[in-house]
mmCIF file of C-alpha atoms in Angstrom:
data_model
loop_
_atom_site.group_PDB
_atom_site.id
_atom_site.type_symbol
_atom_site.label_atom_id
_atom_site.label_comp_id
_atom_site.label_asym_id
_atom_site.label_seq_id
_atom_site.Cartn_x
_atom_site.Cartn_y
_atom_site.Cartn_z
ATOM 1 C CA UNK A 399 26.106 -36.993 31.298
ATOM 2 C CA UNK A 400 22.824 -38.350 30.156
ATOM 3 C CA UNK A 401 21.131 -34.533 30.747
ATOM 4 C CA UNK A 402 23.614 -33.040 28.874
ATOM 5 C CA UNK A 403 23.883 -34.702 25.728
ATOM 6 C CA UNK A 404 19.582 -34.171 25.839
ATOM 7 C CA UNK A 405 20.612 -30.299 26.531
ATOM 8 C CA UNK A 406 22.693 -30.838 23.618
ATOM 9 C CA UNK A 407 20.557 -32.170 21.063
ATOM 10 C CA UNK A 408 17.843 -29.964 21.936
ATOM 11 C CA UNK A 409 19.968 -27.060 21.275
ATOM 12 C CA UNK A 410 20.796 -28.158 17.775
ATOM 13 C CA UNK A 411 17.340 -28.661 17.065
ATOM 14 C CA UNK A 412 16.466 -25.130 18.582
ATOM 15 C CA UNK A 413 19.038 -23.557 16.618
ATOM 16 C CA UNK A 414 18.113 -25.368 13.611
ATOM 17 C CA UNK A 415 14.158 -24.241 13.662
ATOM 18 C CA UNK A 416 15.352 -20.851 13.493
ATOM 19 C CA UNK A 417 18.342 -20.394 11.873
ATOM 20 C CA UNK A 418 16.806 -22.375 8.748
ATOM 21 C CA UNK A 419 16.931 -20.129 5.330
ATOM 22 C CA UNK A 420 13.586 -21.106 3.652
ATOM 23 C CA UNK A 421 13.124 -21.100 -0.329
ATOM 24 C CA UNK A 422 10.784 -18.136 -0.218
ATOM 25 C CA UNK A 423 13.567 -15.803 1.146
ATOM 26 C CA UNK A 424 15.615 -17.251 -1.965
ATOM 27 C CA UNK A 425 13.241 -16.642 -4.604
ATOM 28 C CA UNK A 426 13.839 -12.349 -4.552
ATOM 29 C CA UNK A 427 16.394 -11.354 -7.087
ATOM 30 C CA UNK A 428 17.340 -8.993 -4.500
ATOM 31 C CA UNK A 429 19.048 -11.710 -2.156
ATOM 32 C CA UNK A 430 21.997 -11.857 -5.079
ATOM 33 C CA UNK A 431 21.717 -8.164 -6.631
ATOM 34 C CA UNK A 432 20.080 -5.934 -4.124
ATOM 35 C CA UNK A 433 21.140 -2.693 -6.065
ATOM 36 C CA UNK A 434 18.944 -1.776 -9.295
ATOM 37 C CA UNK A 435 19.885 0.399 -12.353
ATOM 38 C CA UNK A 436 18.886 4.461 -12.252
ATOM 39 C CA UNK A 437 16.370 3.621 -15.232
ATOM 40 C CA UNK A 438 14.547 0.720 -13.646
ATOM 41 C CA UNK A 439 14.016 2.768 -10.216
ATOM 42 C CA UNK A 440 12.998 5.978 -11.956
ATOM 43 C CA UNK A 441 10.495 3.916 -14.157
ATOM 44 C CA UNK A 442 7.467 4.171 -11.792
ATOM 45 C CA UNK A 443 7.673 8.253 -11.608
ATOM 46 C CA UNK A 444 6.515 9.650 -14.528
ATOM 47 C CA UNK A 445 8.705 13.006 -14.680
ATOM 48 C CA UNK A 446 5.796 15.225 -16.427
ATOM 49 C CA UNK A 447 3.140 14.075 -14.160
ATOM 50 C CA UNK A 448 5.160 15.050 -10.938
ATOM 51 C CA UNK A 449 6.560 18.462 -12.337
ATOM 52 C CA UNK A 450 2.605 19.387 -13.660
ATOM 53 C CA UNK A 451 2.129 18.395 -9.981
ATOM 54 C CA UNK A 452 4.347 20.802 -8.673
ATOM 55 C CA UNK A 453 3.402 23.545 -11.104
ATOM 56 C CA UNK A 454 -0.332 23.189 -10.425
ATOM 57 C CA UNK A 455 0.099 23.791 -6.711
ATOM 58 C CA UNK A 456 2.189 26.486 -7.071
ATOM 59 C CA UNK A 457 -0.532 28.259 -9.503
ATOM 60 C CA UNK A 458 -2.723 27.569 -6.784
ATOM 61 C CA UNK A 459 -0.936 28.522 -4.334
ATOM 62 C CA UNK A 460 -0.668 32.211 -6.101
ATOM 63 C CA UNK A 461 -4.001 33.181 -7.268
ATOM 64 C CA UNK A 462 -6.564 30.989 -4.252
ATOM 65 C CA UNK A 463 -9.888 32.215 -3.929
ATOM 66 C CA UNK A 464 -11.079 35.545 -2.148
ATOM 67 C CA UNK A 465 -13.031 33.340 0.344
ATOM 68 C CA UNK A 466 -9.574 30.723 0.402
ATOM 69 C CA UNK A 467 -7.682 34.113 1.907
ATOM 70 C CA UNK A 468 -10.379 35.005 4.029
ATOM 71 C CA UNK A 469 -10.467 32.001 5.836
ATOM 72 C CA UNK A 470 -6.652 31.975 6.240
ATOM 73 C CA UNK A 471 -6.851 35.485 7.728
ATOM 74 C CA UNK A 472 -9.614 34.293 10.049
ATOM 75 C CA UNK A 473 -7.812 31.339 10.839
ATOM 76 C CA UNK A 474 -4.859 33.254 12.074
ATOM 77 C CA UNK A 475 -7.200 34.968 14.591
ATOM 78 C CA UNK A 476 -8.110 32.582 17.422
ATOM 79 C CA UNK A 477 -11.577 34.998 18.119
ATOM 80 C CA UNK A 478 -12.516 34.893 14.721
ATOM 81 C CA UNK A 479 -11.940 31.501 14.751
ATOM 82 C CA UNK A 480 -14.057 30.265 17.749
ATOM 83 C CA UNK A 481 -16.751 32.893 16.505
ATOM 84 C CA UNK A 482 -16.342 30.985 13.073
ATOM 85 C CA UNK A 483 -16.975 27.636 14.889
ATOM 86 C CA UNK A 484 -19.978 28.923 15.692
ATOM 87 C CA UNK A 485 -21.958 30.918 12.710
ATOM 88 C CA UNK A 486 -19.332 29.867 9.837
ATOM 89 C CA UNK A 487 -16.482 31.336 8.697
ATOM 90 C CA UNK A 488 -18.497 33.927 6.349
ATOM 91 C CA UNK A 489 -20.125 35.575 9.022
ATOM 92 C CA UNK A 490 -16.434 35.605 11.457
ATOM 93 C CA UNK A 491 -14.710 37.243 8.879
ATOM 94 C CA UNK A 492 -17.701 39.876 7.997
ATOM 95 C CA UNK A 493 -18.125 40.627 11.827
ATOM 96 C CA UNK A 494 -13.458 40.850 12.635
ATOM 97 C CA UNK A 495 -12.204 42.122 9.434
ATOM 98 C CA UNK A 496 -15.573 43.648 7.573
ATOM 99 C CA UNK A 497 -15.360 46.984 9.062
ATOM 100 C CA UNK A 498 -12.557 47.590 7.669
ATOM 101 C CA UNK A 499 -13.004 48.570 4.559
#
C-alpha cells in the first residue's frame, strides 16, 4: 500500500513537470487571437518590389546573352558538356555547334 501511494505521488509530480503551461508560452498574442487581419499579413511584401521582381526576370528571361544561349545549348549536349569541363564552355560550343554556320 505503502509502494503505491509513492507510485502515486510520483506520478503527479511527473505529470506536473510536464504538463506545466509556463508564462513565456502566454506572453504571444497569438495564444488568444491566432488569426491576423489581410492588411497586417500583407504588410511585409511590398507589392511593387515583387511584381518589378517578376517583370525583371521575365525581361531576362527573353533577351539573355548570346554566350547565356550558348551555354544552354551546350549544356543540353552531354559531349559538349564533358568537352566543356575540360577547355571551357567557349571552346565546346566553337568545336559541337561552330561548324555550323
Amino acid at each position: 500500500m505503502r509502494t503505491l501511494i509513492i507510485l502515486t505521488f510520483l506520478a503527479v509530480l511527473v505529470m506536473a513537470a510536464t504538463c506545466y503551461e509556463s508564462h513565456e508560452s502566454m506572453e504571444s498574442h497569438e495564444h488568444y487571437y491566432p488569426f491576423i487581419n489581410r492588411r497586417r499579413a500583407n504588410d511585409f511584401i511590398q507589392a511593387d518590389t515583387r511584381l518589378g521582381a517578376i517583370t525583371q526576370e521575365r525581361i531576362r528571361e527573353r533577351a539573355k546573352a548570346p554566350h547565356e544561349r550558348q551555354r544552354e545549348m551546350c549544356e543540353d549536349y552531354y559531349p559538349c558538356e564533358l568537352y566543356a569541363y575540360r577547355h571551357g564552355y567557349a571552346a565546346a560550343y566553337k568545336h559541337y555547334f561552330g561548324r555550323r554556320r
